[in-house]
């Protein structure tokens, strides 16, 4: 299987690496949403966030939590978004789990997701709770 992010984690394809440990790898996004936009990945392949094993999830989120404020400071940002696109309908293009760290500033012009008027919250909550 040829997976772009597996190859990046192994150093087989060049990337702007910012951090690496035994389980995780972080590098700059090649098409950044903002200056310092970075991706954190598990070295072990999983397609989706919810396929990642519990230990890798712990390590990846730990790396995200430690790197994000350092990235923010380094690029002069004042905030950041952490995001995961899970499956193609949510915008996932690369099928190797990755977490986006997107530095933000007050005047960067990026829009947050729009909210809508709530409809049937009770029913939706019950459906979700029944599926757990
Ligand atoms: P997603 O839409 O969540 O699957 O995000 C995939 C991200 O990977 C996009 O933001 C791309 O710009 C980024 N990307 C794709 N190829 C590379 C690469 N070779 N090096 C760094 N980032 C990449
Ligand atoms: Zn992979």
Short mmCIF file of C-alpha atoms and ligand atoms in Angstrom, two decimals:
data_model
loop_
_atom_site.label_atom_id
_atom_site.label_comp_id
_atom_site.label_asym_id
_atom_site.label_seq_id
_atom_site.Cartn_x
_atom_site.Cartn_y
_atom_site.Cartn_z
CA UNK A 1 0.00 0.00 0.00
CA UNK A 2 1.35 3.43 -0.89
CA UNK A 3 0.20 6.09 1.52
CA UNK A 4 1.49 9.64 1.17
CA UNK A 5 1.59 10.39 4.89
CA UNK A 6 3.19 7.00 5.74
CA UNK A 7 5.90 7.90 3.25
CA UNK A 8 6.32 11.35 4.80
CA UNK A 9 6.58 9.84 8.29
CA UNK A 10 9.29 7.46 7.06
CA UNK A 11 11.20 10.28 5.38
CA UNK A 12 10.66 8.76 1.93
CA UNK A 13 8.93 11.93 0.70
CA UNK A 14 10.21 15.35 1.78
CA UNK A 15 8.15 17.48 4.14
CA UNK A 16 8.72 20.46 6.41
CA UNK A 17 9.10 18.40 9.58
CA UNK A 18 8.60 20.28 12.81
CA UNK A 19 8.53 17.42 15.33
CA UNK A 20 8.94 13.67 15.58
CA UNK A 21 8.86 11.12 18.38
CA UNK A 22 8.41 7.35 18.52
CA UNK A 23 4.69 7.44 17.70
CA UNK A 24 3.92 10.79 16.07
CA UNK A 25 5.17 13.09 13.33
CA UNK A 26 4.31 16.73 12.64
CA UNK A 27 4.95 18.80 9.52
CA UNK A 28 3.75 21.92 7.76
CA UNK A 29 0.75 21.67 5.47
CA UNK A 30 1.80 22.17 1.86
CA UNK A 31 -1.29 24.37 1.18
CA UNK A 32 -1.63 26.26 4.44
CA UNK A 33 -4.85 27.89 5.54
CA UNK A 34 -2.71 30.26 7.61
CA UNK A 35 0.97 30.78 8.38
CA UNK A 36 2.18 27.80 10.45
CA UNK A 37 -0.71 25.47 9.50
CA UNK A 38 0.61 22.08 10.60
CA UNK A 39 -0.48 18.46 10.53
CA UNK A 40 0.10 15.91 13.29
CA UNK A 41 -0.09 12.25 12.31
CA UNK A 42 0.39 8.87 13.94
CA UNK A 43 3.35 7.01 12.45
CA UNK A 44 1.21 3.87 12.35
CA UNK A 45 -1.25 3.94 9.46
CA UNK A 46 -4.96 4.35 10.15
CA UNK A 47 -7.39 5.72 7.60
CA UNK A 48 -9.67 7.69 9.87
CA UNK A 49 -9.53 9.33 13.27
CA UNK A 50 -11.92 6.72 14.66
CA UNK A 51 -9.81 3.82 13.32
CA UNK A 52 -6.73 4.94 15.22
CA UNK A 53 -5.93 2.73 18.21
CA UNK A 54 -6.32 4.15 21.69
CA UNK A 55 -2.61 4.43 22.41
CA UNK A 56 -1.91 6.28 19.16
CA UNK A 57 -4.88 8.55 19.82
CA UNK A 58 -3.41 9.44 23.19
CA UNK A 59 0.03 10.15 21.70
CA UNK A 60 -1.31 12.15 18.75
CA UNK A 61 -3.55 14.34 20.90
CA UNK A 62 -0.72 14.83 23.38
CA UNK A 63 1.54 16.01 20.55
CA UNK A 64 -1.20 18.33 19.25
CA UNK A 65 -1.70 19.83 22.71
CA UNK A 66 2.02 20.42 23.23
CA UNK A 67 2.85 21.71 19.74
CA UNK A 68 -0.15 23.96 19.10
CA UNK A 69 0.77 26.78 21.52
CA UNK A 70 4.41 26.61 20.40
CA UNK A 71 3.39 26.94 16.75
CA UNK A 72 1.02 29.78 17.65
CA UNK A 73 3.78 31.71 19.43
CA UNK A 74 6.38 31.00 16.73
CA UNK A 75 4.27 32.50 13.95
CA UNK A 76 2.94 35.42 15.98
CA UNK A 77 -0.64 34.13 16.13
CA UNK A 78 -2.94 34.73 19.08
CA UNK A 79 -5.14 31.62 18.80
CA UNK A 80 -5.53 28.42 16.86
CA UNK A 81 -8.05 25.89 15.63
CA UNK A 82 -7.58 22.15 15.96
CA UNK A 83 -9.55 20.19 13.38
CA UNK A 84 -9.98 16.73 11.95
CA UNK A 85 -11.77 15.93 8.72
CA UNK A 86 -13.15 12.43 9.10
CA UNK A 87 -14.13 10.75 5.83
CA UNK A 88 -14.54 12.35 2.40
CA UNK A 89 -17.94 13.98 3.00
CA UNK A 90 -16.31 15.98 5.78
CA UNK A 91 -13.44 17.03 3.54
CA UNK A 92 -10.90 14.28 4.24
CA UNK A 93 -8.70 13.96 1.17
CA UNK A 94 -5.65 12.15 2.52
CA UNK A 95 -6.67 8.80 3.98
CA UNK A 96 -4.13 8.68 6.79
CA UNK A 97 -5.37 10.14 10.06
CA UNK A 98 -4.17 13.69 10.58
CA UNK A 99 -5.00 16.55 12.89
CA UNK A 100 -4.83 20.11 11.57
CA UNK A 101 -3.38 22.87 13.75
CA UNK A 102 -4.38 26.21 12.22
CA UNK A 103 -2.90 29.34 13.79
CA UNK A 104 -5.32 32.27 13.94
CA UNK A 105 -5.26 36.01 14.45
CA UNK A 106 -8.15 38.35 15.22
CA UNK A 107 -8.06 39.90 11.77
CA UNK A 108 -7.23 36.86 9.58
CA UNK A 109 -10.60 36.97 7.82
CA UNK A 110 -11.23 33.23 8.24
CA UNK A 111 -14.85 32.42 9.02
CA UNK A 112 -16.02 30.00 11.69
CA UNK A 113 -18.71 27.44 10.83
CA UNK A 114 -22.17 29.00 10.73
CA UNK A 115 -24.76 27.87 13.29
CA UNK A 116 -28.38 27.22 12.40
CA UNK A 117 -31.59 27.43 14.38
CA UNK A 118 -31.88 24.24 16.42
CA UNK A 119 -34.49 21.69 15.37
CA UNK A 120 -35.50 18.53 17.27
CA UNK A 121 -32.57 18.60 19.67
CA UNK A 122 -34.39 16.21 22.05
CA UNK A 123 -34.96 13.60 19.33
CA UNK A 124 -31.42 13.86 18.01
CA UNK A 125 -29.95 13.55 21.49
CA UNK A 126 -32.06 10.42 22.10
CA UNK A 127 -30.97 8.84 18.81
CA UNK A 128 -27.32 9.43 19.57
CA UNK A 129 -27.57 8.25 23.16
CA UNK A 130 -29.38 5.08 21.99
CA UNK A 131 -26.53 4.35 19.57
CA UNK A 132 -23.78 4.45 22.20
P1 LIG B 1 -7.68 16.75 4.60
O1 LIG B 1 -8.52 17.53 3.66
O2 LIG B 1 -8.12 16.88 6.03
O3 LIG B 1 -7.51 15.30 4.15
O4 LIG B 1 -6.27 17.44 4.59
C1 LIG B 1 -5.19 17.00 3.87
C2 LIG B 1 -4.15 18.07 3.98
O5 LIG B 1 -2.91 17.53 3.57
C3 LIG B 1 -4.43 19.27 3.08
O6 LIG B 1 -4.51 20.45 3.89
C4 LIG B 1 -3.25 19.31 2.13
O7 LIG B 1 -2.82 20.61 1.82
C5 LIG B 1 -2.19 18.54 2.91
N1 LIG B 1 -1.20 17.89 2.10
C6 LIG B 1 -1.39 17.10 1.01
N2 LIG B 1 -0.22 16.66 0.54
C7 LIG B 1 0.75 17.16 1.35
C8 LIG B 1 2.18 17.06 1.39
N3 LIG B 1 2.86 16.34 0.48
N4 LIG B 1 2.84 17.71 2.37
C9 LIG B 1 2.16 18.45 3.28
N5 LIG B 1 0.83 18.57 3.30
C10 LIG B 1 0.13 17.94 2.36
ZN1 LIG B 2 -0.57 5.94 5.95
#
